């Protein structure tokens, strides 16, 4: 038996809007599906799907995405232009540097080098 990661599913109040943020950031074409779902298949990455939920995000994510970039400042500028917000400042440690971000619905993710 083999287990493969098929997709990452994110709860969203507005899947059609949130998928456009992630498509703008990662590439790929947003697809709106039946029953309010949307997804994007970024080049070279697993599909991200967005399922509609009635409630907003409450609390910190238990899981977040680390997105490897070559230029954190440029990645932050792009994400902010698409509707994200930076959380704090860039942190550098023995592993490299990272910047915590929030997508338009508040889901945390990080840019890492």
Coordinates of C-alpha atoms in Angstrom, one line a residue:
X1 CA 0.0 0.0 0.0
X2 CA 1.2 3.5 -0.7
X3 CA 0.0 6.8 0.8
X4 CA 0.4 10.0 -1.3
X5 CA -0.4 13.6 -0.3
X6 CA -3.2 14.5 -2.7
X7 CA -4.1 18.1 -1.7
X8 CA -4.0 20.5 1.2
X9 CA -7.5 21.7 2.2
X10 CA -8.1 25.0 3.9
X11 CA -11.3 26.1 5.5
X12 CA -12.4 29.5 4.1
X13 CA -15.3 31.9 4.5
X14 CA -14.8 33.1 0.9
X15 CA -13.1 30.2 -1.1
X16 CA -13.4 32.1 -4.4
X17 CA -11.5 35.0 -3.1
X18 CA -8.9 33.1 -1.1
X19 CA -8.0 30.8 -4.0
X20 CA -7.2 33.9 -6.1
X21 CA -4.7 35.1 -3.4
X22 CA -2.9 31.7 -3.4
X23 CA -2.9 31.4 -7.2
X24 CA -1.4 34.9 -7.4
X25 CA 1.3 34.0 -4.9
X26 CA 2.1 30.5 -6.1
X27 CA 1.0 30.4 -9.7
X28 CA -1.6 28.3 -11.4
X29 CA -5.2 29.0 -12.4
X30 CA -7.9 29.3 -9.8
X31 CA -10.8 26.8 -10.3
X32 CA -14.2 27.4 -8.8
X33 CA -16.1 24.1 -8.2
X34 CA -19.6 23.1 -7.1
X35 CA -20.9 23.7 -3.6
X36 CA -18.6 26.7 -3.1
X37 CA -15.2 24.9 -3.3
X38 CA -12.3 26.3 -5.2
X39 CA -8.7 25.0 -5.8
X40 CA -5.4 25.8 -7.5
X41 CA -2.7 23.5 -8.7
X42 CA 0.6 25.5 -8.4
X43 CA 3.3 24.4 -10.8
X44 CA 5.5 21.8 -9.1
X45 CA 3.4 21.7 -5.9
X46 CA 0.4 19.9 -4.5
X47 CA -3.1 21.2 -5.1
X48 CA -4.6 23.6 -2.6
X49 CA -8.3 23.4 -2.1
X50 CA -10.5 25.8 -0.2
X51 CA -13.7 24.5 1.3
X52 CA -16.5 26.9 2.4
X53 CA -17.2 27.1 6.1
X54 CA -19.6 29.5 7.9
X55 CA -17.2 30.6 10.7
X56 CA -14.1 32.7 10.5
X57 CA -10.7 31.6 11.7
X58 CA -10.3 31.4 15.4
X59 CA -6.9 31.0 17.0
X60 CA -3.5 30.1 15.7
X61 CA -3.1 27.5 12.9
X62 CA -2.1 24.1 14.0
X63 CA -0.4 23.6 10.7
X64 CA 1.1 26.1 8.4
X65 CA 3.0 26.3 5.1
X66 CA 6.7 27.2 4.8
X67 CA 7.3 28.7 1.4
X68 CA 10.9 28.8 0.3
X69 CA 11.9 32.0 -1.4
X70 CA 15.2 33.6 -2.6
X71 CA 14.2 37.1 -1.5
X72 CA 12.0 37.4 1.6
X73 CA 11.5 41.2 1.2
X74 CA 10.3 40.7 -2.4
X75 CA 8.0 37.8 -1.4
X76 CA 6.5 39.9 1.4
X77 CA 5.9 42.8 -1.0
X78 CA 4.1 40.5 -3.5
X79 CA 2.0 38.8 -0.8
X80 CA 1.0 42.2 0.7
X81 CA 0.0 43.5 -2.7
X82 CA -2.3 40.5 -3.0
X83 CA -3.9 41.0 0.4
X84 CA -1.6 39.4 3.0
X85 CA -0.1 41.0 6.1
X86 CA 3.3 40.6 7.7
X87 CA 3.3 39.4 11.3
X88 CA 6.3 40.9 13.1
X89 CA 9.7 41.2 11.5
X90 CA 12.0 38.8 9.7
X91 CA 13.8 36.4 12.1
X92 CA 17.2 34.9 11.4
X93 CA 18.5 31.9 13.3
X94 CA 20.9 28.9 12.7
X95 CA 18.4 27.5 10.2
X96 CA 18.1 30.6 8.0
X97 CA 15.6 33.4 7.9
X98 CA 11.8 33.4 8.0
X99 CA 8.9 35.9 8.0
X100 CA 5.5 35.0 9.4
X101 CA 2.6 36.1 7.2
X102 CA -1.2 36.0 7.3
X103 CA -3.3 35.4 4.2
X104 CA -6.4 37.5 3.6
X105 CA -8.4 35.2 6.0
X106 CA -5.7 35.2 8.6
X107 CA -4.2 31.8 8.0
X108 CA -0.5 31.9 8.9
X109 CA 2.3 30.9 6.6
X110 CA 6.0 31.7 6.4
X111 CA 8.5 32.8 3.8
X112 CA 11.8 31.0 4.5
X113 CA 15.3 31.1 3.1

